[in-house]
Coordinates of C-alpha atoms and ligand atoms in Angstrom, one line a residue:
M361 CA -40.1 46.3 -1.9
A362 CA -36.4 47.4 -1.8
K363 CA -35.5 49.9 0.9
N364 CA -34.3 53.3 -0.1
K365 CA -30.9 52.6 1.5
Q366 CA -28.3 55.2 0.7
I367 CA -25.1 53.6 -0.5
R368 CA -22.2 56.0 -0.9
E369 CA -21.0 56.8 -4.4
P370 CA -17.5 55.5 -5.2
E371 CA -14.8 57.9 -4.1
G372 CA -13.5 59.9 -7.0
F373 CA -16.9 60.3 -8.8
A374 CA -17.6 63.7 -7.3
T375 CA -14.2 65.2 -7.9
W376 CA -13.9 64.1 -11.5
T377 CA -14.1 66.7 -14.3
P378 CA -14.0 66.3 -18.0
S379 CA -10.5 67.7 -18.1
D380 CA -9.4 64.6 -16.1
G381 CA -10.1 62.3 -19.1
H382 CA -12.8 60.5 -20.9
L383 CA -16.2 59.9 -19.2
L384 CA -15.8 56.3 -20.0
D385 CA -12.4 54.8 -20.9
V386 CA -12.3 51.1 -21.6
R387 CA -8.7 49.8 -21.8
N388 CA -7.5 46.5 -23.0
L389 CA -10.6 44.6 -21.9
N390 CA -10.5 40.8 -22.0
V391 CA -13.4 38.5 -21.3
E392 CA -13.5 34.7 -21.6
F393 CA -16.3 32.2 -21.5
N394 CA -15.8 28.7 -20.2
T395 CA -17.4 26.4 -22.7
R396 CA -17.4 22.7 -23.4
D397 CA -15.1 23.3 -26.3
G398 CA -12.7 25.3 -24.2
K399 CA -12.2 29.0 -23.5
A400 CA -14.1 31.2 -25.8
K401 CA -12.2 34.5 -26.0
A402 CA -15.2 36.9 -26.5
I403 CA -13.3 40.2 -25.8
N404 CA -9.6 40.4 -26.7
G405 CA -8.0 43.6 -25.7
A406 CA -10.9 46.0 -26.7
S407 CA -10.1 49.6 -26.0
F408 CA -12.4 52.6 -26.7
H409 CA -13.7 55.7 -25.0
L410 CA -16.8 57.8 -24.8
D411 CA -17.2 61.5 -23.9
R412 CA -20.2 63.4 -22.5
G413 CA -22.9 64.1 -25.0
E414 CA -21.5 62.1 -27.8
T415 CA -22.9 59.1 -29.7
L416 CA -20.5 56.2 -30.2
A417 CA -21.6 53.4 -32.4
I418 CA -20.1 49.9 -31.9
L419 CA -20.5 48.1 -35.1
G420 CA -19.7 44.5 -35.9
E421 CA -21.1 41.2 -37.2
S422 CA -23.0 38.8 -34.9
G423 CA -20.6 37.3 -32.3
S424 CA -18.1 40.1 -32.5
G425 CA -18.5 40.8 -28.8
K426 CA -20.7 43.9 -28.8
S427 CA -23.3 42.7 -26.2
V428 CA -20.6 41.1 -24.0
T429 CA -18.8 44.5 -24.0
A430 CA -22.1 46.2 -22.9
Q431 CA -22.8 43.6 -20.2
T432 CA -19.3 43.9 -18.9
I433 CA -19.6 47.7 -18.6
M434 CA -23.0 47.3 -16.9
G435 CA -21.7 44.5 -14.6
I436 CA -24.4 42.1 -15.6
L437 CA -22.2 39.5 -17.2
D438 CA -23.1 35.9 -16.4
S439 CA -20.1 34.8 -14.4
P440 CA -19.6 31.9 -14.5
P441 CA -19.3 31.0 -17.4
A442 CA -17.8 34.4 -18.1
S443 CA -14.8 36.0 -16.4
V444 CA -13.1 39.3 -17.0
T445 CA -9.5 38.3 -17.4
G446 CA -7.9 41.7 -17.9
G447 CA -8.3 45.4 -18.5
E448 CA -10.0 48.4 -17.0
I449 CA -13.3 50.2 -17.3
L450 CA -12.8 53.7 -16.1
F451 CA -16.0 55.7 -15.5
R452 CA -15.3 59.2 -14.1
G453 CA -11.8 58.0 -13.5
V454 CA -12.9 55.0 -11.3
D455 CA -12.2 51.4 -12.4
L456 CA -15.7 49.8 -12.3
L457 CA -14.1 46.4 -12.4
K458 CA -12.5 47.0 -8.9
L459 CA -15.7 48.2 -7.2
P460 CA -17.5 46.0 -4.7
E461 CA -20.9 44.8 -6.0
E462 CA -22.8 47.1 -3.6
Q463 CA -21.2 50.2 -5.2
R464 CA -21.5 48.8 -8.7
R465 CA -25.2 48.8 -8.1
V466 CA -25.1 52.5 -7.5
V467 CA -23.6 52.9 -10.9
R468 CA -26.0 50.5 -12.7
G469 CA -29.2 52.2 -13.8
R470 CA -28.4 55.5 -12.1
K471 CA -25.1 56.4 -13.8
I472 CA -25.0 54.0 -16.6
A473 CA -28.3 52.6 -18.0
M474 CA -29.1 50.1 -20.7
I475 CA -31.8 49.7 -23.3
F476 CA -32.1 46.1 -24.4
Q477 CA -33.2 44.7 -27.8
D478 CA -36.2 42.8 -26.5
A479 CA -38.4 45.1 -24.4
L480 CA -41.0 42.4 -23.8
S481 CA -38.5 40.2 -21.9
A482 CA -36.8 43.2 -20.2
L483 CA -40.1 44.6 -18.7
N484 CA -41.8 42.7 -15.9
P485 CA -45.0 41.2 -17.4
V486 CA -47.0 41.2 -14.1
F487 CA -46.7 44.9 -13.3
T488 CA -48.2 47.8 -15.2
V489 CA -45.7 49.9 -17.1
G490 CA -46.7 53.0 -15.2
W491 CA -46.0 51.2 -11.9
Q492 CA -42.6 50.0 -13.2
I493 CA -41.5 53.5 -14.1
A494 CA -42.9 55.1 -11.0
E495 CA -41.1 52.4 -8.9
M496 CA -37.8 53.8 -10.1
F497 CA -38.6 57.2 -8.7
R498 CA -39.9 55.7 -5.4
V499 CA -36.9 53.4 -4.8
H500 CA -34.1 55.6 -6.1
R501 CA -35.4 59.1 -5.5
G502 CA -37.6 58.5 -2.4
C503 CA -40.6 60.1 -4.1
S504 CA -44.1 59.6 -2.6
K505 CA -46.6 57.4 -4.5
A506 CA -48.4 60.4 -6.0
E507 CA -45.2 62.2 -7.0
A508 CA -43.8 59.1 -8.6
K509 CA -47.0 58.5 -10.6
D510 CA -46.9 62.1 -11.8
M511 CA -43.3 61.9 -12.8
A512 CA -43.9 58.5 -14.6
I513 CA -46.7 60.0 -16.6
K514 CA -44.6 63.0 -17.6
L515 CA -41.9 60.6 -18.7
M516 CA -44.3 58.5 -20.7
E517 CA -45.4 61.7 -22.4
R518 CA -41.8 62.6 -23.1
V519 CA -41.2 59.4 -25.0
N520 CA -44.4 60.0 -27.0
I521 CA -46.8 57.5 -25.6
P522 CA -50.2 58.7 -26.8
G523 CA -52.7 59.1 -23.9
A524 CA -49.9 58.5 -21.4
A525 CA -52.1 59.0 -18.3
A526 CA -54.7 56.6 -19.6
R527 CA -52.1 54.0 -20.4
Y528 CA -50.3 54.2 -17.1
G529 CA -52.2 51.2 -15.9
N530 CA -51.6 49.0 -18.9
F531 CA -49.4 45.9 -18.9
P532 CA -46.4 45.5 -21.2
H533 CA -48.2 43.0 -23.5
Q534 CA -50.9 45.6 -24.2
F535 CA -48.4 47.8 -26.1
S536 CA -47.0 47.4 -29.6
G537 CA -43.3 46.6 -30.0
G538 CA -42.4 50.2 -30.8
M539 CA -44.3 51.5 -27.8
R540 CA -42.8 49.0 -25.5
Q541 CA -39.4 50.1 -26.7
R542 CA -40.4 53.7 -25.8
I543 CA -41.4 52.5 -22.3
M544 CA -38.0 50.9 -21.9
I545 CA -36.3 54.1 -23.0
A546 CA -38.3 56.0 -20.5
M547 CA -37.2 53.6 -17.7
S548 CA -33.6 53.9 -18.8
I549 CA -33.5 57.7 -18.7
A550 CA -35.7 58.0 -15.6
L551 CA -32.7 58.6 -13.3
D552 CA -30.7 60.9 -15.6
P553 CA -27.9 58.5 -16.3
E554 CA -24.6 59.9 -17.7
I555 CA -24.2 57.0 -20.1
L556 CA -26.9 55.2 -22.0
I557 CA -26.1 51.9 -23.7
A558 CA -28.5 50.8 -26.4
D559 CA -27.9 47.3 -27.5
E560 CA -29.6 46.8 -30.9
P561 CA -32.6 48.9 -29.7
T562 CA -34.4 48.8 -33.0
T563 CA -33.6 45.4 -34.5
A564 CA -36.9 43.8 -33.6
L565 CA -39.0 46.7 -35.1
D566 CA -40.1 47.6 -38.6
V567 CA -38.2 50.2 -40.5
T568 CA -40.6 53.2 -39.9
V569 CA -40.7 52.5 -36.2
Q570 CA -36.9 52.0 -36.1
A571 CA -36.5 55.5 -37.5
Q572 CA -38.9 57.0 -34.9
I573 CA -37.0 55.3 -32.1
M574 CA -33.6 56.5 -33.3
E575 CA -35.1 60.0 -33.7
L576 CA -36.3 59.8 -30.1
L577 CA -32.9 58.7 -28.8
K578 CA -31.3 61.5 -30.7
E579 CA -33.7 64.1 -29.2
L580 CA -33.3 62.8 -25.7
Q581 CA -29.6 62.9 -26.0
A582 CA -29.5 66.4 -27.2
E583 CA -31.7 67.4 -24.2
T584 CA -29.8 65.6 -21.5
G585 CA -26.2 65.5 -22.8
T586 CA -26.0 61.8 -22.0
G587 CA -23.2 59.9 -23.7
L588 CA -24.8 57.2 -25.9
I589 CA -23.3 53.9 -26.9
L590 CA -25.3 52.5 -29.8
I591 CA -24.6 48.8 -30.5
T592 CA -25.6 47.6 -33.9
H593 CA -24.7 45.3 -36.7
D594 CA -26.5 47.6 -39.1
L595 CA -24.4 50.4 -40.7
G596 CA -27.6 52.0 -42.1
V597 CA -28.9 52.6 -38.5
V598 CA -25.9 54.5 -37.4
A599 CA -25.3 56.6 -40.5
D600 CA -27.2 59.7 -39.3
V601 CA -26.9 59.3 -35.6
A602 CA -23.4 58.4 -34.6
D603 CA -20.6 60.9 -34.1
R604 CA -18.0 58.2 -34.0
I605 CA -18.0 54.6 -35.0
N606 CA -15.9 51.8 -33.5
V607 CA -15.7 48.7 -35.6
M608 CA -15.4 45.5 -33.7
Y609 CA -14.1 42.2 -34.9
A610 CA -13.5 39.1 -32.8
G611 CA -13.6 41.0 -29.5
R612 CA -11.3 43.9 -30.6
I613 CA -11.8 47.3 -31.9
V614 CA -10.2 47.3 -35.3
E615 CA -11.1 50.8 -36.5
Q616 CA -12.2 53.9 -34.7
A617 CA -13.2 56.9 -36.7
E618 CA -15.7 59.8 -37.0
A619 CA -18.8 58.5 -38.8
K620 CA -18.4 60.7 -41.8
E621 CA -14.7 59.7 -42.2
L622 CA -15.4 56.0 -41.9
Y623 CA -18.1 56.2 -44.6
A624 CA -15.8 58.3 -46.9
S625 CA -12.8 56.1 -46.6
P626 CA -12.6 53.1 -44.3
A627 CA -9.1 52.5 -42.8
H628 CA -9.5 48.8 -42.1
P629 CA -10.3 46.0 -44.6
Y630 CA -13.1 44.7 -42.3
S631 CA -14.7 48.2 -42.2
E632 CA -14.3 48.3 -46.0
G633 CA -16.1 45.0 -46.3
L634 CA -18.9 46.1 -44.1
L635 CA -19.4 49.3 -46.1
N636 CA -19.2 47.4 -49.4
S637 CA -22.0 45.1 -48.3
I638 CA -24.6 47.9 -47.8
P639 CA -26.5 49.5 -50.7
R640 CA -25.4 53.1 -51.2
L641 CA -27.3 55.7 -53.2
D642 CA -24.2 57.7 -53.9
Q643 CA -22.5 54.8 -55.8
S644 CA -23.8 53.0 -58.8
T645 CA -21.6 50.0 -59.1
G646 CA -24.8 47.9 -59.1
Q647 CA -23.3 45.0 -57.1
L648 CA -23.0 44.4 -53.4
V649 CA -19.9 42.6 -52.2
A650 CA -20.2 40.9 -48.9
I651 CA -17.2 39.7 -46.8
G652 CA -16.4 36.1 -47.5
G653 CA -16.4 33.5 -44.8
L654 CA -17.7 33.7 -41.3
P655 CA -16.5 35.3 -38.0
P656 CA -14.0 33.1 -36.3
N657 CA -14.8 30.4 -33.7
L658 CA -13.7 32.2 -30.5
T659 CA -12.1 29.1 -29.0
K660 CA -9.8 29.1 -32.0
I661 CA -9.1 32.6 -33.0
P662 CA -6.7 32.7 -36.0
E663 CA -3.1 33.6 -35.3
G664 CA -1.9 37.1 -36.3
C665 CA -4.7 39.4 -37.3
A666 CA -8.0 37.6 -36.5
F667 CA -9.5 38.9 -39.7
N668 CA -6.7 37.5 -42.0
P669 CA -8.6 34.4 -43.3
R670 CA -11.3 36.7 -44.7
C671 CA -9.2 39.6 -45.7
R672 CA -8.7 40.2 -49.4
Y673 CA -5.4 42.0 -48.7
A674 CA -3.9 39.5 -46.2
Q675 CA -0.2 38.8 -46.6
D676 CA 2.2 36.5 -44.6
V677 CA 2.7 39.0 -41.8
C678 CA -1.0 39.1 -41.2
R679 CA -1.1 35.3 -40.7
T680 CA 2.0 34.8 -38.6
G681 CA 3.0 38.2 -37.2
E682 CA 1.8 39.8 -34.1
V683 CA -1.8 41.0 -33.6
P684 CA -1.8 44.4 -35.2
P685 CA -2.3 47.1 -32.5
L686 CA -4.8 49.9 -32.8
V687 CA -2.6 52.7 -34.1
D688 CA -3.5 56.4 -33.9
L689 CA -3.6 57.9 -37.4
G690 CA -4.4 61.4 -36.2
G691 CA -7.7 63.2 -36.9
N692 CA -9.5 61.2 -34.2
R693 CA -9.0 58.0 -36.1
S694 CA -7.2 54.7 -35.5
S695 CA -6.9 51.4 -37.2
A696 CA -5.5 48.0 -36.4
C697 CA -4.1 46.9 -39.8
H698 CA -0.5 46.3 -40.8
F699 CA -1.2 47.9 -44.2
V700 CA -3.3 50.8 -43.1
S701 CA -1.1 53.4 -44.9
E702 CA -1.4 51.6 -48.2
L703 CA -5.1 51.0 -47.7
V704 CA -5.8 54.6 -47.1
A705 CA -3.6 55.7 -50.0
G706 CA -5.4 53.3 -52.3
T707 CA -2.3 51.5 -53.3
L708 CA -3.0 48.2 -51.5
Q709 CA -3.7 45.4 -54.0
P710 CA -6.1 42.5 -53.2
N711 CA -4.4 39.2 -52.9
G712 CA -6.8 37.3 -55.2
L713 CA -8.8 35.7 -52.4
Q714 CA -12.3 35.0 -53.6
V715 CA -14.9 37.5 -52.5
V716 CA -18.5 36.3 -52.0
T717 CA -21.3 38.3 -53.4
G718 CA -24.5 38.8 -51.4
I719 CA -26.1 41.3 -49.1
Q720 CA -25.7 40.2 -45.5
P721 CA -22.1 39.9 -44.4
A722 CA -23.1 37.9 -41.3
V723 CA -24.8 35.2 -43.4
A724 CA -22.2 35.0 -46.2
E725 CA -21.5 31.4 -47.3
E726 CA -18.8 29.6 -45.5
N727 CA -15.9 29.4 -47.9
G728 CA -13.6 27.1 -46.0
D729 CA -11.9 29.8 -44.0
Q730 CA -13.1 28.5 -40.7
A731 CA -10.6 26.7 -38.5
Ligands
ATP383 N1 -23.5 32.9 -22.2 C1 -22.5 32.6 -23.0 N2 -21.8 31.4 -22.9 C2 -20.8 31.2 -23.7 N3 -20.3 32.0 -24.7 C3 -20.9 33.2 -24.8 C4 -22.0 33.6 -24.0 N4 -22.4 34.8 -24.3 C5 -21.6 35.2 -25.3 N5 -20.7 34.2 -25.6 C6 -19.6 34.3 -26.6 O1 -19.2 35.6 -26.8 C7 -19.3 35.9 -28.2 C8 -19.8 37.3 -28.4 O2 -21.1 37.4 -28.1 P1 -21.9 38.7 -28.1 O3 -23.3 38.4 -27.6 O4 -21.2 39.8 -27.5 O5 -22.0 39.0 -29.7 P2 -22.7 40.3 -30.4 O6 -21.6 41.0 -31.1 O7 -23.5 41.0 -29.5 O8 -23.5 39.5 -31.5 P3 -25.0 39.8 -32.0 O9 -24.9 40.8 -33.1 O10 -25.5 38.5 -32.5 O11 -25.9 40.3 -30.9 C9 -20.2 34.8 -28.8 O12 -19.9 34.5 -30.1 C10 -20.0 33.7 -27.9 O13 -18.9 32.9 -28.4
MG384 MG1 -25.5 41.3 -29.2

């Protein structure tokens, strides 16, 4: 069993206050994977922030770099093949990327915790769930066995496990998918982290259970004031929950907006495409329009704006000009599109590129845009 060795917190954590800046400030992050086909540029200058008590959704199609971003923040990236080639991850003003592994471990779990998509593989199959939760209190808080058990049962009750005390001695496989996800949420909040990263926490669950889990996360966040990063490819999941949404494409944030604003009027053609591809009760156009083409091969990201081969507004500057930077539009909103003003004003004309109809943007037919 791990010793309860006290490792000092990084200097600077204790003196930080919210007036010093964002709780989490990711700046110009770059991550590459060495693959047989060359370097896959998974994260390409991603910048975003999170404040205390807020829920930030990171939204994007499969392969846009959402999980790699989360793993980089947590410091659990597989390296090799991955390497962080640039940028900063400031947590309480301290760059996590510069911390020695020993101090990083102090942050992981205790300050920043993560909920994974697949609870069955994240939990240890050979220990009871109660033991696994109690172990956190014993190892990190130095609690006695009896105290830790007591705290674990309380936490199981808090995440609504029926008959928590009786189920303390059950193994992960004895729970349903939704209940296992609740157990993982319990473990993630056990040490009162300041940031919780939930990577597709409900994808594997059916719709009713999804809603219950989202409700639980919302409640816990309101109680604890934790900053929550909710990673999803499903706009429907974040609609009611997120304060702000960051839209990610090919390893960059291409739009950052308050959730309501993004729904009302997207300020990037990719966000517009994502919104157009979900059914909406407030619109009766009758047809869903998915984004044509597929996300780019990350070893061959298109020149200019990475979204240009799929963008129905793309013009020459989008294909050959510089990568459009994320520009602050005021009102807590930013966008990385050369034509954002025209798009927002509603004066941008589509360029005649064929749009593919369907429901799921991620599985839209390949239309020859791939490099
Ligand atoms: N272990 C790995 N080895 C090589 N490349 C990887 C590895 N993990 C991720 N990548 C690359 O990083 C890209 C982004 O992956 P990531 O898992 O962050 O996508 P995602 O946005 O979380 O997608 P999803 O919605 O499918 O979970 C992948 O498309 C892939 O090219
Ligand atoms: Mg992922």
